mmCIF file of C-alpha atoms in Angstrom:
data_model
loop_
_atom_site.group_PDB
_atom_site.id
_atom_site.type_symbol
_atom_site.label_atom_id
_atom_site.label_comp_id
_atom_site.label_asym_id
_atom_site.label_seq_id
_atom_site.Cartn_x
_atom_site.Cartn_y
_atom_site.Cartn_z
ATOM 1 C CA MET A 1 51.640 47.143 -35.610
ATOM 2 C CA PRO A 2 52.261 46.168 -31.975
ATOM 3 C CA VAL A 3 52.176 48.968 -29.422
ATOM 4 C CA LEU A 4 53.948 48.489 -26.086
ATOM 5 C CA ARG A 5 52.145 50.292 -23.260
ATOM 6 C CA ILE A 6 54.557 50.973 -20.393
ATOM 7 C CA CYS A 7 53.610 52.358 -16.988
ATOM 8 C CA HIS A 8 56.633 53.880 -15.214
ATOM 9 C CA LEU A 9 55.758 54.080 -11.514
ATOM 10 C CA TYR A 10 57.185 56.846 -9.306
ATOM 11 C CA PRO A 11 59.943 57.935 -11.743
ATOM 12 C CA GLU A 12 60.909 60.970 -9.631
ATOM 13 C CA LEU A 13 61.073 58.980 -6.365
ATOM 14 C CA MET A 14 62.323 55.513 -7.330
ATOM 15 C CA ASN A 15 65.236 56.020 -9.688
ATOM 16 C CA ILE A 16 68.749 55.331 -8.458
ATOM 17 C CA TYR A 17 71.808 53.880 -10.226
ATOM 18 C CA GLY A 18 70.329 54.573 -13.640
ATOM 19 C CA ASP A 19 67.152 52.530 -13.187
ATOM 20 C CA ARG A 20 65.361 54.822 -15.673
ATOM 21 C CA GLY A 21 67.646 53.341 -18.315
ATOM 22 C CA ASN A 22 65.540 50.183 -18.220
ATOM 23 C CA VAL A 23 62.546 52.090 -19.614
ATOM 24 C CA ILE A 24 64.752 53.721 -22.245
ATOM 25 C CA ALA A 25 65.995 50.267 -23.283
ATOM 26 C CA LEU A 26 62.455 48.887 -23.580
ATOM 27 C CA VAL A 27 61.332 51.832 -25.698
ATOM 28 C CA GLY A 28 64.439 51.663 -27.870
ATOM 29 C CA ARG A 29 64.076 47.976 -28.627
ATOM 30 C CA CYS A 30 60.486 48.567 -29.788
ATOM 31 C CA LEU A 31 61.430 51.550 -31.967
ATOM 32 C CA TRP A 32 64.291 49.589 -33.570
ATOM 33 C CA ARG A 33 61.691 47.050 -34.680
ATOM 34 C CA GLY A 34 59.500 49.789 -36.148
ATOM 35 C CA TRP A 35 56.977 49.487 -33.332
ATOM 36 C CA GLU A 36 55.458 52.134 -31.092
ATOM 37 C CA ALA A 37 56.086 52.343 -27.350
ATOM 38 C CA ARG A 38 54.018 54.609 -25.113
ATOM 39 C CA VAL A 39 55.202 55.505 -21.614
ATOM 40 C CA VAL A 40 52.818 56.782 -18.937
ATOM 41 C CA ARG A 41 54.384 58.045 -15.709
ATOM 42 C CA LEU A 42 52.323 57.617 -12.550
ATOM 43 C CA SER A 43 53.255 58.838 -9.092
ATOM 44 C CA LEU A 44 51.757 59.597 -5.688
ATOM 45 C CA GLY A 45 47.978 59.879 -5.828
ATOM 46 C CA ASP A 46 47.639 58.733 -9.435
ATOM 47 C CA PRO A 47 45.265 55.754 -9.833
ATOM 48 C CA ILE A 48 46.240 52.642 -11.817
ATOM 49 C CA ASP A 49 43.859 51.274 -14.435
ATOM 50 C CA PRO A 50 45.052 47.650 -14.899
ATOM 51 C CA SER A 51 43.624 47.511 -18.425
ATOM 52 C CA LEU A 52 45.621 50.447 -19.808
ATOM 53 C CA HIS A 53 49.201 49.209 -19.349
ATOM 54 C CA ASP A 54 50.947 45.980 -20.358
ATOM 55 C CA LEU A 55 54.359 46.473 -18.747
ATOM 56 C CA PHE A 56 54.972 48.101 -15.367
ATOM 57 C CA PHE A 57 58.325 49.350 -14.117
ATOM 58 C CA ILE A 58 59.373 50.565 -10.660
ATOM 59 C CA GLY A 59 62.974 51.268 -9.693
ATOM 60 C CA GLY A 60 64.855 51.558 -6.437
ATOM 61 C CA GLY A 61 64.809 54.406 -3.929
ATOM 62 C CA GLN A 62 65.945 55.589 -0.530
ATOM 63 C CA ASP A 63 64.096 54.680 2.688
ATOM 64 C CA ARG A 64 62.248 58.023 2.868
ATOM 65 C CA GLU A 65 60.934 57.662 -0.670
ATOM 66 C CA GLN A 66 60.106 54.005 -0.069
ATOM 67 C CA MET A 67 57.891 54.945 2.871
ATOM 68 C CA MET A 68 56.003 57.469 0.726
ATOM 69 C CA VAL A 69 55.516 54.915 -2.034
ATOM 70 C CA CYS A 70 54.502 52.211 0.451
ATOM 71 C CA GLU A 71 51.683 54.396 1.746
ATOM 72 C CA ASP A 72 50.579 55.219 -1.794
ATOM 73 C CA LEU A 73 50.524 51.563 -2.884
ATOM 74 C CA ALA A 74 48.345 50.520 0.036
ATOM 75 C CA GLY A 75 44.752 49.665 -0.806
ATOM 76 C CA GLU A 76 43.265 50.028 -4.279
ATOM 77 C CA LYS A 77 46.472 50.989 -6.068
ATOM 78 C CA GLY A 78 48.353 47.892 -4.949
ATOM 79 C CA GLU A 79 45.306 45.751 -5.721
ATOM 80 C CA ALA A 80 45.172 47.207 -9.241
ATOM 81 C CA LEU A 81 48.839 46.372 -9.777
ATOM 82 C CA ARG A 82 48.303 42.794 -8.642
ATOM 83 C CA ALA A 83 45.239 42.510 -10.873
ATOM 84 C CA ALA A 84 47.224 43.649 -13.911
ATOM 85 C CA VAL A 85 49.930 41.024 -13.304
ATOM 86 C CA GLU A 86 47.378 38.262 -12.713
ATOM 87 C CA ASP A 87 45.751 39.298 -16.005
ATOM 88 C CA GLY A 88 49.023 38.802 -17.870
ATOM 89 C CA ALA A 89 50.834 42.132 -17.675
ATOM 90 C CA ALA A 90 54.626 42.091 -17.351
ATOM 91 C CA LEU A 91 56.460 43.901 -14.567
ATOM 92 C CA LEU A 92 60.038 44.695 -13.631
ATOM 93 C CA SER A 93 60.853 45.957 -10.140
ATOM 94 C CA ILE A 94 64.333 46.830 -8.906
ATOM 95 C CA CYS A 95 65.672 46.811 -5.324
ATOM 96 C CA GLY A 96 63.389 49.099 -3.270
ATOM 97 C CA GLY A 97 60.549 48.555 -5.711
ATOM 98 C CA TYR A 98 61.062 44.787 -5.416
ATOM 99 C CA GLN A 99 60.993 45.004 -1.609
ATOM 100 C CA LEU A 100 57.697 46.938 -1.610
ATOM 101 C CA LEU A 101 56.033 44.380 -3.872
ATOM 102 C CA GLY A 102 56.744 41.589 -1.383
ATOM 103 C CA ARG A 103 54.671 40.841 1.690
ATOM 104 C CA ARG A 104 56.604 43.031 4.117
ATOM 105 C CA PHE A 105 59.741 45.141 4.514
ATOM 106 C CA LEU A 106 61.115 45.684 8.028
ATOM 107 C CA THR A 107 63.736 48.413 7.639
ATOM 108 C CA CYS A 108 67.003 48.485 9.570
ATOM 109 C CA THR A 109 65.622 51.446 11.575
ATOM 110 C CA GLY A 110 62.536 49.515 12.649
ATOM 111 C CA GLU A 111 59.836 50.773 10.266
ATOM 112 C CA ASP A 112 57.489 47.947 9.343
ATOM 113 C CA LEU A 113 56.304 48.579 5.786
ATOM 114 C CA PRO A 114 53.461 46.368 4.524
ATOM 115 C CA GLY A 115 53.968 45.223 0.956
ATOM 116 C CA VAL A 116 51.690 44.678 -2.008
ATOM 117 C CA SER A 117 52.138 40.865 -1.692
ATOM 118 C CA LEU A 118 52.691 40.437 -5.399
ATOM 119 C CA PHE A 119 55.773 38.345 -4.580
ATOM 120 C CA ASP A 120 55.877 35.747 -1.810
ATOM 121 C CA VAL A 121 58.923 37.323 -0.161
ATOM 122 C CA GLU A 122 59.744 39.198 3.029
ATOM 123 C CA THR A 123 62.647 41.605 3.543
ATOM 124 C CA VAL A 124 64.452 42.611 6.737
ATOM 125 C CA GLY A 125 67.052 45.373 6.795
ATOM 126 C CA GLY A 126 70.561 44.288 7.812
ATOM 127 C CA ASP A 127 73.424 46.020 9.598
ATOM 128 C CA THR A 128 75.696 46.030 6.564
ATOM 129 C CA ARG A 129 75.170 46.733 2.904
ATOM 130 C CA PHE A 130 75.741 44.381 0.008
ATOM 131 C CA ILE A 131 77.575 46.455 -2.597
ATOM 132 C CA GLY A 132 79.219 45.357 -5.798
ATOM 133 C CA ASN A 133 78.873 43.790 -9.205
ATOM 134 C CA VAL A 134 76.734 40.690 -9.566
ATOM 135 C CA ALA A 135 76.545 37.757 -11.983
ATOM 136 C CA VAL A 136 73.539 35.450 -11.955
ATOM 137 C CA GLU A 137 72.743 32.180 -13.707
ATOM 138 C CA CYS A 138 69.238 33.000 -14.921
ATOM 139 C CA ALA A 139 66.540 30.393 -14.267
ATOM 140 C CA LEU A 140 63.861 32.140 -16.308
ATOM 141 C CA GLU A 141 62.616 29.982 -19.188
ATOM 142 C CA GLY A 142 63.146 31.758 -22.481
ATOM 143 C CA VAL A 143 66.066 33.825 -21.172
ATOM 144 C CA GLY A 144 68.657 31.423 -19.773
ATOM 145 C CA GLY A 145 72.356 32.232 -19.700
ATOM 146 C CA THR A 146 73.678 34.838 -17.323
ATOM 147 C CA LEU A 147 72.523 38.206 -16.040
ATOM 148 C CA VAL A 148 74.896 40.956 -14.938
ATOM 149 C CA GLY A 149 74.193 43.979 -12.765
ATOM 150 C CA PHE A 150 75.144 45.997 -9.715
ATOM 151 C CA GLU A 151 73.704 45.664 -6.207
ATOM 152 C CA ASN A 152 73.656 48.083 -3.267
ATOM 153 C CA HIS A 153 71.212 47.112 -0.543
ATOM 154 C CA SER A 154 70.996 46.287 3.140
ATOM 155 C CA GLY A 155 67.767 44.292 2.787
ATOM 156 C CA ARG A 156 67.821 40.539 3.277
ATOM 157 C CA THR A 157 64.985 39.082 1.217
ATOM 158 C CA ARG A 158 63.715 35.574 1.953
ATOM 159 C CA LEU A 159 61.616 33.644 -0.521
ATOM 160 C CA GLY A 160 58.375 32.070 0.672
ATOM 161 C CA PRO A 161 57.141 28.624 -0.402
ATOM 162 C CA ALA A 162 55.269 30.043 -3.405
ATOM 163 C CA ALA A 163 58.213 32.072 -4.663
ATOM 164 C CA ARG A 164 60.666 31.044 -7.347
ATOM 165 C CA PRO A 165 63.959 32.857 -7.808
ATOM 166 C CA LEU A 166 65.058 34.730 -10.887
ATOM 167 C CA GLY A 167 68.339 32.865 -10.749
ATOM 168 C CA ARG A 168 71.365 31.555 -8.873
ATOM 169 C CA VAL A 169 74.110 33.890 -7.750
ATOM 170 C CA LEU A 170 77.469 33.233 -9.420
ATOM 171 C CA ARG A 171 79.166 36.251 -7.869
ATOM 172 C CA GLY A 172 77.693 38.789 -5.453
ATOM 173 C CA HIS A 173 75.092 38.484 -2.698
ATOM 174 C CA GLY A 174 71.632 38.428 -4.301
ATOM 175 C CA ASN A 175 68.542 38.175 -2.130
ATOM 176 C CA ASN A 176 70.204 37.703 1.228
ATOM 177 C CA GLY A 177 73.853 36.647 0.871
ATOM 178 C CA GLU A 178 73.141 33.179 2.254
ATOM 179 C CA ASP A 179 70.947 30.924 0.120
ATOM 180 C CA GLY A 180 72.422 31.762 -3.303
ATOM 181 C CA THR A 181 69.164 33.056 -4.774
ATOM 182 C CA GLU A 182 68.647 36.301 -6.642
ATOM 183 C CA GLY A 183 65.334 37.975 -7.306
ATOM 184 C CA CYS A 184 61.877 36.507 -7.641
ATOM 185 C CA VAL A 185 59.481 35.685 -10.480
ATOM 186 C CA HIS A 186 55.693 35.526 -10.386
ATOM 187 C CA ARG A 187 53.901 34.972 -13.702
ATOM 188 C CA HIS A 188 55.428 37.697 -15.927
ATOM 189 C CA ALA A 189 56.586 39.845 -13.014
ATOM 190 C CA ILE A 190 60.231 40.063 -11.966
ATOM 191 C CA GLY A 191 61.727 41.465 -8.790
ATOM 192 C CA THR A 192 65.493 41.808 -8.560
ATOM 193 C CA TYR A 193 68.302 43.639 -6.795
ATOM 194 C CA LEU A 194 70.154 44.209 -10.073
ATOM 195 C CA HIS A 195 70.647 47.857 -10.911
ATOM 196 C CA GLY A 196 72.904 48.736 -13.764
ATOM 197 C CA SER A 197 70.887 49.721 -15.684
ATOM 198 C CA LEU A 198 69.872 46.090 -15.937
ATOM 199 C CA LEU A 199 68.206 45.737 -19.346
ATOM 200 C CA PRO A 200 70.736 47.447 -21.688
ATOM 201 C CA LYS A 201 73.366 44.878 -20.630
ATOM 202 C CA ASN A 202 70.897 41.985 -20.616
ATOM 203 C CA PRO A 203 68.961 42.306 -23.896
ATOM 204 C CA ARG A 204 67.477 38.802 -23.736
ATOM 205 C CA LEU A 205 65.714 39.715 -20.495
ATOM 206 C CA ALA A 206 64.469 42.968 -22.047
ATOM 207 C CA ASP A 207 62.991 41.064 -24.984
ATOM 208 C CA TRP A 208 61.402 38.497 -22.649
ATOM 209 C CA LEU A 209 59.546 41.319 -20.874
ATOM 210 C CA ILE A 210 58.506 42.943 -24.153
ATOM 211 C CA LEU A 211 57.209 39.645 -25.575
ATOM 212 C CA GLN A 212 55.180 38.790 -22.468
ATOM 213 C CA ALA A 213 53.697 42.286 -22.380
ATOM 214 C CA LEU A 214 52.745 42.337 -26.060
ATOM 215 C CA ARG A 215 51.157 38.893 -25.899
ATOM 216 C CA ARG A 216 48.474 40.427 -23.689
ATOM 217 C CA ARG A 217 46.963 42.086 -26.772
ATOM 218 C CA HIS A 218 48.776 40.594 -29.778
ATOM 219 C CA GLU A 219 49.339 37.078 -31.091
ATOM 220 C CA LEU A 220 53.117 36.820 -31.170
ATOM 221 C CA GLU A 221 55.224 33.665 -31.080
ATOM 222 C CA GLU A 222 58.515 35.533 -30.865
ATOM 223 C CA LEU A 223 60.064 38.943 -31.474
ATOM 224 C CA PRO A 224 61.918 39.844 -34.686
ATOM 225 C CA PRO A 225 65.641 39.583 -33.877
ATOM 226 C CA LEU A 226 67.833 42.662 -33.497
ATOM 227 C CA ASP A 227 71.546 43.080 -34.063
ATOM 228 C CA ASP A 228 72.637 42.876 -30.416
ATOM 229 C CA ALA A 229 76.366 42.741 -31.126
ATOM 230 C CA LEU A 230 77.069 45.819 -28.977
ATOM 231 C CA GLU A 231 74.717 44.764 -26.188
ATOM 232 C CA GLU A 232 76.161 41.250 -26.047
ATOM 233 C CA ALA A 233 79.696 42.673 -26.050
ATOM 234 C CA ALA A 234 78.751 44.900 -23.100
ATOM 235 C CA HIS A 235 77.294 41.871 -21.334
ATOM 236 C CA ARG A 236 80.415 39.785 -21.878
ATOM 237 C CA ALA A 237 82.660 42.628 -20.713
ATOM 238 C CA ALA A 238 80.606 43.068 -17.551
ATOM 239 C CA LEU A 239 80.596 39.310 -16.925
ATOM 240 C CA ARG A 240 84.366 39.089 -17.295
ATOM 241 C CA LEU A 241 84.728 41.994 -14.869
ATOM 242 C CA VAL A 242 82.441 40.393 -12.288
ATOM 243 C CA LEU A 243 83.852 36.878 -12.477
ATOM 244 C CA GLY A 244 87.395 38.227 -12.446
ATOM 245 C CA GLU A 245 86.866 40.035 -9.167
ATOM 246 C CA ARG A 246 88.305 38.390 -6.103
ATOM 247 C CA PRO A 247 85.515 37.327 -3.694
ATOM 248 C CA ARG A 248 85.554 39.289 -0.453
ATOM 249 C CA LYS A 249 86.513 37.530 2.749
ATOM 250 C CA GLY A 250 83.570 36.158 4.635
ATOM 251 C CA ARG A 251 81.403 35.932 1.540
ATOM 252 C CA PRO A 252 79.009 32.988 1.926
ATOM 253 C CA ARG A 253 79.460 29.891 -0.203
ATOM 254 C CA LEU A 254 77.073 29.377 -3.083
ATOM 255 C CA ARG A 255 74.347 26.817 -2.816
ATOM 256 C CA ARG A 256 72.702 25.090 -5.731
ATOM 257 C CA LEU A 257 68.982 25.806 -6.121
ATOM 258 C CA ARG A 258 66.342 23.168 -6.077
ATOM 259 C CA PRO A 259 64.449 22.877 -9.397
ATOM 260 C CA SER A 260 61.579 25.370 -9.547
ATOM 261 C CA ARG A 261 58.082 24.033 -9.243
#
């Protein structure tokens, strides 16, 4: 029987807008299939053993908490996280967690926070916040369709040449409010600004993460299907809400993405 090993990083520091619900969704979707899911919570000072966990999660947090986590991820801990992803582990990072896994985060108050460099992105804090519901055309193979969520961030994240976006913004601001991109993908790791919680309303993305994580130890072609009637209804309701909202004045025009390499 497959066992999903989840490492929830900094749950008491990086958990805003219901980000913990993503872990609950992952565990629930394993239990509904009759599988076991084990969650280990690691925080400041706790070492990471890359071989023990197959799916890492880190949520968003305030600037003060981000600075504490940034210091903790420096050195061996950040290297262990990168090693796990390069070895095939899956990862989901939201907002502040996403920013800290890039190369650098320059906050709007001038603190220069070095990142883990898991994603080829850099973030600079802006003068205004991007707040509101978001719809994204997902570019991730095996997921497709749309993603829905909620964003609240002042960071402007720019993708480097090695980065590929999670998707194209249909409504909202995404990475920076200018180039139409949202999030970043590296191997089986995802960074995104979508709170929500994200995964309960986007079950196909939840199952993509579970499948990639389990494939690290188990031979699986696909996951047994679940009755996602309620989840898909929630997704459609959220999508209708987002697309029905009137765009705010001054919102930048969308740009079509180049095909990912």
